[in-house]
mmCIF file of C-alpha atoms in Angstrom:
data_model
loop_
_atom_site.group_PDB
_atom_site.id
_atom_site.type_symbol
_atom_site.label_atom_id
_atom_site.label_comp_id
_atom_site.label_asym_id
_atom_site.label_seq_id
_atom_site.Cartn_x
_atom_site.Cartn_y
_atom_site.Cartn_z
ATOM 1 C CA MET A 707 1.916 19.766 62.926
ATOM 2 C CA GLY A 708 -0.079 18.486 59.922
ATOM 3 C CA LYS A 709 -0.205 14.877 58.902
ATOM 4 C CA LYS A 710 2.674 13.433 56.905
ATOM 5 C CA ILE A 711 2.302 13.931 53.150
ATOM 6 C CA LYS A 712 2.413 10.577 51.362
ATOM 7 C CA LYS A 713 0.584 11.309 48.105
ATOM 8 C CA ILE A 714 0.450 14.564 46.110
ATOM 9 C CA GLY A 715 -1.961 15.434 43.328
ATOM 10 C CA VAL A 716 -0.969 17.750 40.482
ATOM 11 C CA MET A 717 -3.321 19.544 38.094
ATOM 12 C CA THR A 718 -3.425 22.280 35.465
ATOM 13 C CA SER A 719 -6.305 24.700 35.269
ATOM 14 C CA GLY A 720 -7.446 27.730 33.270
ATOM 15 C CA GLY A 721 -5.808 28.711 29.986
ATOM 16 C CA ASP A 722 -2.942 26.489 28.883
ATOM 17 C CA ALA A 723 0.582 27.897 28.764
ATOM 18 C CA PRO A 724 3.836 26.566 27.268
ATOM 19 C CA GLY A 725 5.868 25.037 30.095
ATOM 20 C CA MET A 726 2.957 23.506 31.999
ATOM 21 C CA ASN A 727 4.179 20.052 30.982
ATOM 22 C CA ALA A 728 7.654 20.898 32.254
ATOM 23 C CA ALA A 729 6.078 21.873 35.584
ATOM 24 C CA ILE A 730 4.074 18.621 35.736
ATOM 25 C CA ARG A 731 7.275 16.707 35.020
ATOM 26 C CA ALA A 732 9.103 18.560 37.802
ATOM 27 C CA VAL A 733 6.367 17.812 40.353
ATOM 28 C CA VAL A 734 6.235 14.123 39.425
ATOM 29 C CA ARG A 735 10.001 13.645 39.536
ATOM 30 C CA ALA A 736 10.393 15.621 42.759
ATOM 31 C CA CYS A 737 7.769 13.318 44.311
ATOM 32 C CA SER A 738 9.698 10.305 43.067
ATOM 33 C CA TYR A 739 12.959 11.742 44.446
ATOM 34 C CA TYR A 740 11.400 12.222 47.891
ATOM 35 C CA ASN A 741 9.610 8.835 47.818
ATOM 36 C CA VAL A 742 6.141 10.350 47.663
ATOM 37 C CA GLU A 743 3.368 9.049 45.422
ATOM 38 C CA CYS A 744 2.066 11.374 42.716
ATOM 39 C CA VAL A 745 -1.341 11.469 41.056
ATOM 40 C CA GLY A 746 -2.281 13.504 37.998
ATOM 41 C CA VAL A 747 -5.715 15.137 37.933
ATOM 42 C CA TYR A 748 -7.199 15.429 34.438
ATOM 43 C CA ARG A 749 -9.137 18.573 33.419
ATOM 44 C CA GLY A 750 -8.427 20.686 36.482
ATOM 45 C CA TYR A 751 -11.135 21.202 39.068
ATOM 46 C CA GLN A 752 -13.696 19.375 36.936
ATOM 47 C CA GLY A 753 -11.446 16.313 37.110
ATOM 48 C CA LEU A 754 -11.341 16.662 40.902
ATOM 49 C CA ILE A 755 -15.136 16.569 41.003
ATOM 50 C CA GLU A 756 -15.320 13.542 38.705
ATOM 51 C CA GLY A 757 -12.392 11.683 40.290
ATOM 52 C CA ASP A 758 -10.495 11.616 36.998
ATOM 53 C CA PHE A 759 -7.109 10.626 38.422
ATOM 54 C CA VAL A 760 -4.064 8.791 37.061
ATOM 55 C CA GLU A 761 -0.972 7.540 38.886
ATOM 56 C CA LEU A 762 2.200 9.229 37.649
ATOM 57 C CA LYS A 763 5.709 7.878 38.084
ATOM 58 C CA ALA A 764 9.080 9.268 36.982
ATOM 59 C CA ARG A 765 8.906 7.489 33.606
ATOM 60 C CA SER A 766 5.302 8.621 33.057
ATOM 61 C CA VAL A 767 6.574 12.116 32.261
ATOM 62 C CA SER A 768 9.430 11.213 29.920
ATOM 63 C CA ASN A 769 9.712 13.341 26.768
ATOM 64 C CA ILE A 770 7.131 15.949 27.755
ATOM 65 C CA ILE A 771 9.423 18.834 28.781
ATOM 66 C CA ASN A 772 9.468 20.081 25.181
ATOM 67 C CA LEU A 773 5.702 19.847 24.605
ATOM 68 C CA GLY A 774 3.324 22.809 24.633
ATOM 69 C CA GLY A 775 -0.142 22.579 26.157
ATOM 70 C CA THR A 776 -0.735 20.223 29.070
ATOM 71 C CA ILE A 777 -0.901 16.426 29.086
ATOM 72 C CA LEU A 778 -3.336 16.649 32.018
ATOM 73 C CA LYS A 779 -5.707 18.817 29.944
ATOM 74 C CA SER A 780 -7.412 21.898 31.314
ATOM 75 C CA ALA A 781 -11.012 22.976 31.803
ATOM 76 C CA ARG A 782 -13.005 25.632 33.575
ATOM 77 C CA SER A 783 -15.428 24.251 36.153
ATOM 78 C CA LYS A 784 -18.544 26.159 37.180
ATOM 79 C CA GLU A 785 -19.482 23.231 39.410
ATOM 80 C CA PHE A 786 -16.366 23.740 41.547
ATOM 81 C CA MET A 787 -17.619 27.255 42.294
ATOM 82 C CA THR A 788 -20.424 25.658 44.320
ATOM 83 C CA LYS A 789 -20.103 24.147 47.789
ATOM 84 C CA GLU A 790 -21.612 20.911 46.482
ATOM 85 C CA GLY A 791 -18.953 20.679 43.777
ATOM 86 C CA ARG A 792 -16.122 21.287 46.221
ATOM 87 C CA LYS A 793 -17.603 18.684 48.588
ATOM 88 C CA LYS A 794 -17.486 16.079 45.789
ATOM 89 C CA ALA A 795 -13.898 17.050 45.002
ATOM 90 C CA HIS A 796 -12.851 16.676 48.637
ATOM 91 C CA GLU A 797 -14.530 13.273 48.945
ATOM 92 C CA ASN A 798 -12.712 12.049 45.831
ATOM 93 C CA LEU A 799 -9.372 13.240 47.173
ATOM 94 C CA ILE A 800 -9.932 11.524 50.518
ATOM 95 C CA ASN A 801 -11.056 8.303 48.807
ATOM 96 C CA ALA A 802 -7.927 8.370 46.631
ATOM 97 C CA GLN A 803 -5.800 9.046 49.759
ATOM 98 C CA ILE A 804 -4.371 12.196 48.193
ATOM 99 C CA ASP A 805 -2.945 14.420 50.938
ATOM 100 C CA ALA A 806 -2.100 17.648 49.070
ATOM 101 C CA LEU A 807 -2.375 19.428 45.730
ATOM 102 C CA VAL A 808 -0.062 21.348 43.408
ATOM 103 C CA LEU A 809 -2.152 23.767 41.345
ATOM 104 C CA ILE A 810 -0.613 24.991 38.080
ATOM 105 C CA GLY A 811 -2.480 27.959 36.620
ATOM 106 C CA GLY A 812 -3.426 31.609 37.132
ATOM 107 C CA ASP A 813 -5.490 33.696 39.511
ATOM 108 C CA GLY A 814 -8.717 31.742 38.914
ATOM 109 C CA THR A 815 -6.892 28.515 39.737
ATOM 110 C CA PHE A 816 -5.415 30.028 42.893
ATOM 111 C CA THR A 817 -8.760 31.450 43.995
ATOM 112 C CA GLY A 818 -10.251 27.953 43.777
ATOM 113 C CA GLY A 819 -7.385 26.530 45.807
ATOM 114 C CA MET A 820 -7.669 29.257 48.412
ATOM 115 C CA VAL A 821 -11.401 28.625 48.954
ATOM 116 C CA PHE A 822 -10.846 24.852 49.017
ATOM 117 C CA ASN A 823 -8.103 25.207 51.619
ATOM 118 C CA GLU A 824 -10.297 27.497 53.708
ATOM 119 C CA GLU A 825 -13.230 25.063 53.694
ATOM 120 C CA TYR A 826 -11.376 21.775 54.134
ATOM 121 C CA ASN A 827 -7.928 22.758 55.407
ATOM 122 C CA PHE A 828 -6.543 20.854 52.429
ATOM 123 C CA PRO A 829 -2.868 21.644 51.666
ATOM 124 C CA CYS A 830 -2.429 23.483 48.336
ATOM 125 C CA ILE A 831 0.558 25.116 46.664
ATOM 126 C CA GLY A 832 0.169 27.254 43.543
ATOM 127 C CA VAL A 833 2.546 27.340 40.569
ATOM 128 C CA PRO A 834 1.971 30.361 38.258
ATOM 129 C CA GLY A 835 1.303 29.171 34.709
ATOM 130 C CA THR A 836 -0.150 31.835 32.400
ATOM 131 C CA ILE A 837 1.160 33.627 29.322
ATOM 132 C CA ASP A 838 -0.181 36.989 30.608
ATOM 133 C CA ASN A 839 2.478 37.373 33.347
ATOM 134 C CA ASP A 840 -0.136 39.126 35.483
ATOM 135 C CA ILE A 841 0.359 37.259 38.781
ATOM 136 C CA PHE A 842 1.624 39.176 41.807
ATOM 137 C CA GLY A 843 4.588 37.603 43.624
ATOM 138 C CA THR A 844 6.707 36.554 40.667
ATOM 139 C CA ASN A 845 8.682 38.415 38.005
ATOM 140 C CA TYR A 846 7.761 35.783 35.439
ATOM 141 C CA THR A 847 4.984 33.251 34.996
ATOM 142 C CA ILE A 848 5.421 29.968 33.142
ATOM 143 C CA GLY A 849 4.596 30.453 29.453
ATOM 144 C CA TYR A 850 5.157 34.202 29.276
ATOM 145 C CA ASP A 851 8.638 34.048 27.746
ATOM 146 C CA THR A 852 7.536 31.586 25.071
ATOM 147 C CA ALA A 853 4.493 33.692 24.195
ATOM 148 C CA LEU A 854 6.703 36.774 23.877
ATOM 149 C CA ASN A 855 9.040 35.017 21.472
ATOM 150 C CA THR A 856 6.097 33.759 19.430
ATOM 151 C CA VAL A 857 4.638 37.260 19.141
ATOM 152 C CA VAL A 858 7.959 38.865 18.204
ATOM 153 C CA GLU A 859 8.557 36.237 15.516
ATOM 154 C CA VAL A 860 5.107 36.848 14.011
ATOM 155 C CA ILE A 861 5.470 40.641 14.097
ATOM 156 C CA ASP A 862 8.834 40.333 12.331
ATOM 157 C CA LYS A 863 7.050 38.487 9.517
ATOM 158 C CA ILE A 864 4.204 41.020 9.401
ATOM 159 C CA ARG A 865 6.721 43.850 9.137
ATOM 160 C CA ASP A 866 8.072 42.320 5.931
ATOM 161 C CA THR A 867 4.620 42.687 4.359
ATOM 162 C CA ALA A 868 4.019 46.126 5.914
ATOM 163 C CA SER A 869 7.273 47.417 4.425
ATOM 164 C CA SER A 870 6.615 45.882 1.019
ATOM 165 C CA HIS A 871 3.185 47.518 0.675
ATOM 166 C CA ASN A 872 3.635 50.722 2.742
ATOM 167 C CA ARG A 873 0.945 49.582 5.157
ATOM 168 C CA LEU A 874 0.001 50.292 8.741
ATOM 169 C CA PHE A 875 -0.643 47.086 10.684
ATOM 170 C CA PHE A 876 -2.566 46.832 13.945
ATOM 171 C CA VAL A 877 -1.439 43.606 15.629
ATOM 172 C CA GLU A 878 -3.663 42.470 18.503
ATOM 173 C CA VAL A 879 -2.051 40.291 21.165
ATOM 174 C CA MET A 880 -3.468 38.645 24.290
ATOM 175 C CA GLY A 881 -3.779 40.674 27.460
ATOM 176 C CA ARG A 882 -7.365 41.406 28.443
ATOM 177 C CA ASP A 883 -6.381 42.985 31.757
ATOM 178 C CA ALA A 884 -2.624 43.361 31.430
ATOM 179 C CA GLY A 885 -0.278 44.725 28.792
ATOM 180 C CA PHE A 886 2.885 42.770 29.576
ATOM 181 C CA ILE A 887 2.932 40.834 26.295
ATOM 182 C CA ALA A 888 2.087 43.902 24.201
ATOM 183 C CA LEU A 889 4.672 46.152 25.864
ATOM 184 C CA ASN A 890 7.602 43.752 25.843
ATOM 185 C CA ALA A 891 6.880 42.261 22.422
ATOM 186 C CA GLY A 892 6.265 45.731 21.019
ATOM 187 C CA VAL A 893 9.646 46.975 22.204
ATOM 188 C CA GLY A 894 11.342 43.764 21.070
ATOM 189 C CA ALA A 895 9.795 43.924 17.610
ATOM 190 C CA GLY A 896 10.331 47.657 17.165
ATOM 191 C CA ALA A 897 6.659 48.671 17.075
ATOM 192 C CA GLU A 898 5.898 52.329 16.415
ATOM 193 C CA GLU A 899 3.125 52.394 19.017
ATOM 194 C CA ILE A 900 2.016 50.082 21.839
ATOM 195 C CA LEU A 901 -1.501 50.233 23.278
ATOM 196 C CA ILE A 902 -2.084 48.621 26.663
ATOM 197 C CA PRO A 903 -4.895 48.656 29.283
ATOM 198 C CA GLU A 904 -2.666 50.306 31.903
ATOM 199 C CA GLU A 905 -1.986 53.427 29.803
ATOM 200 C CA ASP A 906 -4.719 55.334 27.975
ATOM 201 C CA LEU A 907 -2.890 56.741 24.965
ATOM 202 C CA GLY A 908 -6.022 58.352 23.545
ATOM 203 C CA LEU A 909 -7.062 58.608 19.922
ATOM 204 C CA ASP A 910 -5.656 62.101 19.366
ATOM 205 C CA ARG A 911 -2.217 61.150 20.630
ATOM 206 C CA LEU A 912 -2.253 57.966 18.554
ATOM 207 C CA LEU A 913 -3.083 59.915 15.395
ATOM 208 C CA GLU A 914 -0.389 62.504 16.140
ATOM 209 C CA SER A 915 2.174 59.759 16.722
ATOM 210 C CA LEU A 916 1.329 58.100 13.399
ATOM 211 C CA LYS A 917 1.497 61.477 11.612
ATOM 212 C CA ARG A 918 4.903 62.091 13.180
ATOM 213 C CA SER A 919 6.087 58.674 11.975
ATOM 214 C CA LYS A 920 4.929 59.543 8.467
ATOM 215 C CA ARG A 921 6.684 62.920 8.551
ATOM 216 C CA SER A 922 9.912 61.311 9.748
ATOM 217 C CA GLY A 923 10.017 59.200 6.590
ATOM 218 C CA LYS A 924 8.512 55.947 7.781
ATOM 219 C CA SER A 925 6.597 54.292 4.962
ATOM 220 C CA SER A 926 5.053 51.597 7.161
ATOM 221 C CA SER A 927 4.177 51.205 10.828
ATOM 222 C CA ILE A 928 3.305 48.506 13.342
ATOM 223 C CA VAL A 929 0.953 49.232 16.248
ATOM 224 C CA VAL A 930 0.778 46.472 18.878
ATOM 225 C CA VAL A 931 -2.548 46.407 20.729
ATOM 226 C CA ALA A 932 -3.322 44.433 23.886
ATOM 227 C CA GLU A 933 -6.841 42.999 23.571
ATOM 228 C CA GLY A 934 -7.848 44.833 26.752
ATOM 229 C CA ASP A 935 -6.853 48.281 25.486
ATOM 230 C CA LYS A 936 -9.716 50.734 25.966
ATOM 231 C CA ILE A 937 -9.124 53.292 23.182
ATOM 232 C CA GLY A 938 -11.580 51.584 20.826
ATOM 233 C CA LYS A 939 -14.304 49.007 21.353
ATOM 234 C CA ASN A 940 -12.052 46.601 19.481
ATOM 235 C CA VAL A 941 -9.003 46.626 17.253
ATOM 236 C CA PHE A 942 -11.111 46.708 14.066
ATOM 237 C CA GLU A 943 -12.974 49.826 15.188
ATOM 238 C CA LEU A 944 -9.639 51.400 16.032
ATOM 239 C CA ALA A 945 -8.246 50.565 12.609
ATOM 240 C CA ASN A 946 -11.316 52.015 10.876
ATOM 241 C CA TYR A 947 -10.985 55.248 12.842
ATOM 242 C CA VAL A 948 -7.331 55.665 11.903
ATOM 243 C CA GLU A 949 -7.970 54.869 8.242
ATOM 244 C CA ALA A 950 -10.781 57.446 8.142
ATOM 245 C CA ASN A 951 -8.573 60.138 9.685
ATOM 246 C CA LEU A 952 -5.282 59.224 8.027
ATOM 247 C CA PRO A 953 -6.220 58.244 4.460
ATOM 248 C CA GLN A 954 -2.546 58.205 3.488
ATOM 249 C CA TYR A 955 -2.260 54.907 5.386
ATOM 250 C CA GLU A 956 -3.520 51.585 4.064
ATOM 251 C CA VAL A 957 -4.536 49.861 7.277
ATOM 252 C CA ARG A 958 -4.626 46.135 8.031
ATOM 253 C CA VAL A 959 -5.453 44.188 11.194
ATOM 254 C CA SER A 960 -3.876 40.945 12.385
ATOM 255 C CA VAL A 961 -5.295 39.210 15.496
ATOM 256 C CA LEU A 962 -2.775 36.672 16.746
ATOM 257 C CA GLY A 963 -5.217 34.875 19.041
ATOM 258 C CA HIS A 964 -4.504 31.443 20.440
ATOM 259 C CA MET A 965 -1.308 30.855 18.493
ATOM 260 C CA GLN A 966 0.308 32.739 21.390
ATOM 261 C CA ARG A 967 -0.556 29.899 23.774
ATOM 262 C CA GLY A 968 0.916 27.098 21.706
ATOM 263 C CA GLY A 969 4.328 25.842 20.751
ATOM 264 C CA SER A 970 7.319 24.265 22.390
ATOM 265 C CA PRO A 971 8.334 26.168 25.550
ATOM 266 C CA SER A 972 11.501 28.254 25.535
ATOM 267 C CA CYS A 973 14.527 27.194 27.581
ATOM 268 C CA PHE A 974 13.697 29.926 30.107
ATOM 269 C CA ASP A 975 10.173 28.563 30.626
ATOM 270 C CA ARG A 976 11.433 24.982 30.933
ATOM 271 C CA VAL A 977 13.954 25.952 33.604
ATOM 272 C CA LEU A 978 11.465 28.168 35.440
ATOM 273 C CA ALA A 979 8.837 25.409 35.436
ATOM 274 C CA SER A 980 11.367 22.890 36.726
ATOM 275 C CA ARG A 981 12.472 25.131 39.590
ATOM 276 C CA LEU A 982 8.950 26.059 40.649
ATOM 277 C CA GLY A 983 7.649 22.496 40.339
ATOM 278 C CA VAL A 984 10.370 21.068 42.571
ATOM 279 C CA ARG A 985 9.942 23.790 45.171
ATOM 280 C CA SER A 986 6.159 23.292 45.309
ATOM 281 C CA VAL A 987 6.643 19.667 46.362
ATOM 282 C CA GLU A 988 9.290 20.590 48.929
ATOM 283 C CA LEU A 989 6.991 23.185 50.486
ATOM 284 C CA LEU A 990 4.195 20.640 50.903
ATOM 285 C CA LEU A 991 6.597 18.163 52.472
ATOM 286 C CA ASP A 992 7.693 20.927 54.859
ATOM 287 C CA GLY A 993 4.085 21.342 56.007
ATOM 288 C CA LYS A 994 3.467 24.601 54.130
ATOM 289 C CA THR A 995 0.174 25.407 52.416
ATOM 290 C CA ASN A 996 -1.849 28.181 50.785
ATOM 291 C CA LEU A 997 1.255 29.606 49.118
ATOM 292 C CA MET A 998 2.361 30.325 45.566
ATOM 293 C CA VAL A 999 5.934 29.795 44.430
ATOM 294 C CA GLY A 1000 7.449 32.459 42.219
ATOM 295 C CA LEU A 1001 10.691 33.897 40.876
ATOM 296 C CA VAL A 1002 11.916 37.293 42.105
ATOM 297 C CA ASN A 1003 15.420 38.499 41.203
ATOM 298 C CA ASN A 1004 16.214 34.923 40.107
ATOM 299 C CA ASN A 1005 15.409 33.565 43.574
ATOM 300 C CA ILE A 1006 12.505 31.229 44.355
ATOM 301 C CA VAL A 1007 10.135 32.966 46.773
ATOM 302 C CA THR A 1008 6.688 32.301 48.214
ATOM 303 C CA THR A 1009 3.594 34.508 48.388
ATOM 304 C CA ASP A 1010 0.285 33.884 50.140
ATOM 305 C CA LEU A 1011 -2.273 32.742 47.572
ATOM 306 C CA GLU A 1012 -4.536 35.604 48.652
ATOM 307 C CA HIS A 1013 -1.814 38.163 47.908
ATOM 308 C CA ALA A 1014 -1.012 36.468 44.601
ATOM 309 C CA VAL A 1015 -4.663 36.771 43.567
ATOM 310 C CA LYS A 1016 -5.413 40.242 44.936
ATOM 311 C CA GLY A 1017 -2.017 41.888 44.458
ATOM 312 C CA HIS A 1018 -1.227 43.955 41.384
ATOM 313 C CA HIS A 1019 1.755 43.232 39.150
ATOM 314 C CA GLU A 1020 2.855 46.691 37.982
ATOM 315 C CA ILE A 1021 3.733 47.436 34.377
ATOM 316 C CA ASN A 1022 7.359 48.520 33.842
ATOM 317 C CA LYS A 1023 7.288 52.330 33.530
ATOM 318 C CA GLU A 1024 10.902 52.397 32.391
ATOM 319 C CA LEU A 1025 9.987 50.173 29.458
ATOM 320 C CA LEU A 1026 7.172 52.569 28.536
ATOM 321 C CA ARG A 1027 9.724 55.391 28.455
ATOM 322 C CA VAL A 1028 12.077 53.327 26.301
ATOM 323 C CA SER A 1029 9.172 52.538 23.962
ATOM 324 C CA ASP A 1030 8.460 56.267 23.467
ATOM 325 C CA ILE A 1031 12.099 56.991 22.680
ATOM 326 C CA MET A 1032 12.413 54.065 20.264
ATOM 327 C CA SER A 1033 9.317 55.094 18.290
ATOM 328 C CA ILE A 1034 10.837 58.387 17.099
#
């Protein structure tokens, strides 16, 4: 039986995602509900090393559920990757009498927590916050739904211009290692083609698909490209290749970039963050550690941090099939 949890630290790490503030709010208010102290850690693991802590009470997190980004800031810490850095972090936690941590972030965040728990037996619970939706053990990560809606809204606007000028647009979205945003946003926005890291469409098939679209009477097309797609070295090279081989198309490129991370979180992300944040506190109070909370079939579940990091979240093959049918 571990020692009684009296004070919980909460931090955000890695890339920011809409809904992180809602998760912070949920952790703080769950702590207040269960009469446990809560401490915010600024700038992720770097803040742990520097002892950059702030006491958080229920009223400290008023009016943040609607805010994008993270009030606790986020940073990547090379120093935490060293034993010396982790030793400093542990000393600061002990000095601040913090008994456990809630880690809001992605696989890099969870890897750090896993190593820290292994070295110091320090209780950690992970909450998946990343727009990429690439974490094993949950159907949805915090921020993914908002990012999808942002991308679809932007593509809708781009289509207006594409239709007006009979242009082919390549729209690059985030997803260096996973095509969840590209696939779902592409289907939702009616893209003619969707290029993702998990499926190698190939240049010949892409050209044939665009020719078929032209023959069917389409005067403009949208191709959604995940940044990790391997067909070309980058989206600009891909666009140049298509323009050289299909001169009937006037090709343009739009890279959406970091706008996908920002903005007020959707209702879905706010509710998801609230559910996962509350459960993370309850797990720590129940003596659990080294777990990630997630949502599967609308139920809150837990997964070992190691499985969350090393597991593979499969792309939806049915959605790929639907995408092919819709592009006719």
